[in-house]
Short mmCIF file of C-alpha atoms in Angstrom, two decimals:
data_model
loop_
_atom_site.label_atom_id
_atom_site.label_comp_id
_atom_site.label_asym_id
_atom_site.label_seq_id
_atom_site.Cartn_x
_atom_site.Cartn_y
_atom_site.Cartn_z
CA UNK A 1 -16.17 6.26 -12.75
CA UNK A 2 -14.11 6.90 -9.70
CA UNK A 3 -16.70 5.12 -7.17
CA UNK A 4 -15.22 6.53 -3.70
CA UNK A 5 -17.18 3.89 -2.16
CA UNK A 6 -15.86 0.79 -3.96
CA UNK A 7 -13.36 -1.36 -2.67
CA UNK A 8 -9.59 -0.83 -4.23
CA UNK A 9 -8.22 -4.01 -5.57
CA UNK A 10 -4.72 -4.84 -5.27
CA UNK A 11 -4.26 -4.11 -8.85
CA UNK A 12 -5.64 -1.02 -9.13
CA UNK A 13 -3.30 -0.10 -5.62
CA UNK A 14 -0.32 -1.43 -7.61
CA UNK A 15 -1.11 0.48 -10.48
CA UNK A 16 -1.02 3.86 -8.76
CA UNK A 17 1.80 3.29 -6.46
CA UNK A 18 3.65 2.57 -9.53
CA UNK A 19 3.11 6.13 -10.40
CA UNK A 20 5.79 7.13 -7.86
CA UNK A 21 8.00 4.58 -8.95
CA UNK A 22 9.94 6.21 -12.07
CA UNK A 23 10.36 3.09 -13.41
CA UNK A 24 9.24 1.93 -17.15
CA UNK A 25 5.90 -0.49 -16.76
CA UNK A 26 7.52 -4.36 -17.98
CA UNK A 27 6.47 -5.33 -21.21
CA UNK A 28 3.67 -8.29 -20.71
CA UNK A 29 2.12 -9.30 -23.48
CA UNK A 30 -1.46 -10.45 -23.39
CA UNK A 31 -3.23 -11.14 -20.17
CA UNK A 32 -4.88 -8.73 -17.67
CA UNK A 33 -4.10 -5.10 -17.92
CA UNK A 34 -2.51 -5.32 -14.65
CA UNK A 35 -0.50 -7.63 -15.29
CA UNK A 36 2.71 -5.53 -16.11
CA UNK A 37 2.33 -3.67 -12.65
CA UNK A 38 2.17 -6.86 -10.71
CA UNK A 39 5.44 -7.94 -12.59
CA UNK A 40 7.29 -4.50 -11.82
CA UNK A 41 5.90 -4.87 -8.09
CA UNK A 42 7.41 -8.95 -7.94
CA UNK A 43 10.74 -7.43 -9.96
CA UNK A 44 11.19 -5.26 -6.74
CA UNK A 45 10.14 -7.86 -4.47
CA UNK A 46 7.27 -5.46 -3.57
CA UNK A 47 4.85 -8.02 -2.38
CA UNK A 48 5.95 -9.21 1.32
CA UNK A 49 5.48 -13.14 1.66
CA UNK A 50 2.80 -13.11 3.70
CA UNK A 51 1.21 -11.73 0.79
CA UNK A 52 2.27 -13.40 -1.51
CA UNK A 53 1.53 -17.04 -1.13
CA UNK A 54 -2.35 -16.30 -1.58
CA UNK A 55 -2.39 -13.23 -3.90
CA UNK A 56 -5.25 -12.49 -6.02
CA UNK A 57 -4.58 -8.85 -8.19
CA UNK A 58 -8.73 -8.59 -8.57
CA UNK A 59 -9.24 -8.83 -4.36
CA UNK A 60 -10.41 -6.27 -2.39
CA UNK A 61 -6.90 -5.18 -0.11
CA UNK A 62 -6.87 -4.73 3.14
CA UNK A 63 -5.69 -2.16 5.51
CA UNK A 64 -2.59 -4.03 6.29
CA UNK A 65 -1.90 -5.14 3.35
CA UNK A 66 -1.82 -1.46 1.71
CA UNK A 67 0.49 -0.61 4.85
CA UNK A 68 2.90 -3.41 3.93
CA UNK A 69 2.98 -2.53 0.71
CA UNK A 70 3.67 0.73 1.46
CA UNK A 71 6.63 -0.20 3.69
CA UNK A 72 8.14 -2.05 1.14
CA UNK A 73 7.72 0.60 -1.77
CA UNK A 74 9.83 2.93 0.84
CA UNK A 75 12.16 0.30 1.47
CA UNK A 76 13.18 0.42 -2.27
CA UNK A 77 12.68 4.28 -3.59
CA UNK A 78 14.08 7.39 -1.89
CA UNK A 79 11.68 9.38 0.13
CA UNK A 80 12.44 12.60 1.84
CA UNK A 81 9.56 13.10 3.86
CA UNK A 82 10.26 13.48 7.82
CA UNK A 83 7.88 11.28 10.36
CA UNK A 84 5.27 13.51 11.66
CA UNK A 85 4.23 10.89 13.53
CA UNK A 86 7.26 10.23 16.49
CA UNK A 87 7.12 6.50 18.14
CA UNK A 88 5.50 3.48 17.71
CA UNK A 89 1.38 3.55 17.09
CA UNK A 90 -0.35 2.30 19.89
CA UNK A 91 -3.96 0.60 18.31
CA UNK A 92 -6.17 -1.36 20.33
CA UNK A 93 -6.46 -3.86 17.72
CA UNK A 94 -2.54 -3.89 16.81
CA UNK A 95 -2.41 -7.41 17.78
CA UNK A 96 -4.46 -8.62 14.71
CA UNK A 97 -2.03 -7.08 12.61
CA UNK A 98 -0.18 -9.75 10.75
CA UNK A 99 3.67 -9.86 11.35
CA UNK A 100 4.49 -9.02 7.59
CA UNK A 101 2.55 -5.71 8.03
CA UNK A 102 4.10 -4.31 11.31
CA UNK A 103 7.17 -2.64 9.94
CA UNK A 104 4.67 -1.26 7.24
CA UNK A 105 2.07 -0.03 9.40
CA UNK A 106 4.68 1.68 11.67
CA UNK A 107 6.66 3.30 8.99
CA UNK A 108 3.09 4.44 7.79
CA UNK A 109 1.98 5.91 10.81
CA UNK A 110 5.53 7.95 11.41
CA UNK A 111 4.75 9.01 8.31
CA UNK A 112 1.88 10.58 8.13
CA UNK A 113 0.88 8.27 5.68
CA UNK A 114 -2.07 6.17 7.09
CA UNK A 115 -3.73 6.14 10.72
CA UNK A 116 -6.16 4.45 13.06
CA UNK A 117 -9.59 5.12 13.34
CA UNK A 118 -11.40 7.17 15.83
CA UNK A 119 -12.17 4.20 18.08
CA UNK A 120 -8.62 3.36 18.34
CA UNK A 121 -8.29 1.19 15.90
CA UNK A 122 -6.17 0.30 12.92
CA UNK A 123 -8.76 -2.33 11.26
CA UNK A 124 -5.96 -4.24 9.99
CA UNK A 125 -8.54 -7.09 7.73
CA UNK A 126 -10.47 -4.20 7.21
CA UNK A 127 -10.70 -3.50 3.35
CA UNK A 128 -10.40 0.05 1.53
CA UNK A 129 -11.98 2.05 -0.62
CA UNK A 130 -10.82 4.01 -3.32
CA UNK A 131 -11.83 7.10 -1.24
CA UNK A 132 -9.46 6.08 1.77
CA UNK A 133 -6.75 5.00 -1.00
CA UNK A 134 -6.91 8.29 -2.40
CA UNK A 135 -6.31 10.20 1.03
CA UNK A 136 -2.95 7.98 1.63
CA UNK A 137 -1.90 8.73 -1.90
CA UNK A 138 -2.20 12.60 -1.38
CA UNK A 139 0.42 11.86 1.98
CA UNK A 140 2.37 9.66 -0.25
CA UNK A 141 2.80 12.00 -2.67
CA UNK A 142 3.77 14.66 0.13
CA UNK A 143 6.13 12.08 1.29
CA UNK A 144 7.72 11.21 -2.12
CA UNK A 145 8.16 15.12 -2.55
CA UNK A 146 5.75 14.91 -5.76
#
């Protein structure tokens, strides 16, 4: 079942931005059956540091995590969407935002891609849920010209 309210894991996020990708899934044998998009996303260096050093595939991600993600996805595949968004986002909260997810939530914002909330906010340790996922997915397929 979909399940709009559920949390989206960082699996499941790295299995549908792989969809934009192009590339072939690696070949892992045995394991989880995310386990071959986590490998493309670490082949592409995907996965920002600050990430990194405590992922867990089956977690619920957060706001900025999905942002930095983001960022570095568009860092490493050609996009040819123009911001809609012009300067920097201004969130009340945008000092909670970890450094590894600033360039990502910027670029995301120009883009169209992901916002705040209506109280100003970008809820940064916030997680999401596959309903929110799917919104940014419709932009990123906008932005990805898909």
């Amino acid at each position: 079942t979909f399940a709009p309210e559920a949390n989206m894991t960082y699996a499941e996020f790295l299995a549908v931005l792989f969809q934009f990708s192009g590339d072939a899934l690696p070949a892992v044998s045995g394991g989880n059956w995310y386990d071959g998009h986590v490998q493309w996303a670490k082949e592409h260096s995907l996965i920002p540091e600050g990430i990194l050093h405590s992922f867990n595939p089956e977690a619920a991600i957060t706001r900025q995590d999905m942002a930095a993600l983001f960022g570095s996805f568009l860092s490493n595949y050609d996009y040819t969407a123009a911001p809609v968004n012009s300067g920097m986002p201004s969130f009340s909260d945008e000092g909670s935002i970890a450094d590894y997810a600033k360039d990502g939530v910027t670029l995301c914002y120009q883009l169209g891609i992901m916002g705040g909330n209506d109280d100003g906010t970008f809820a940064p340790g916030n997680t999401a849920i596959r309903a929110e996922v799917a919104v940014t997915m419709v932009q990123m397929a906008r932005v990805m010209s898909r």
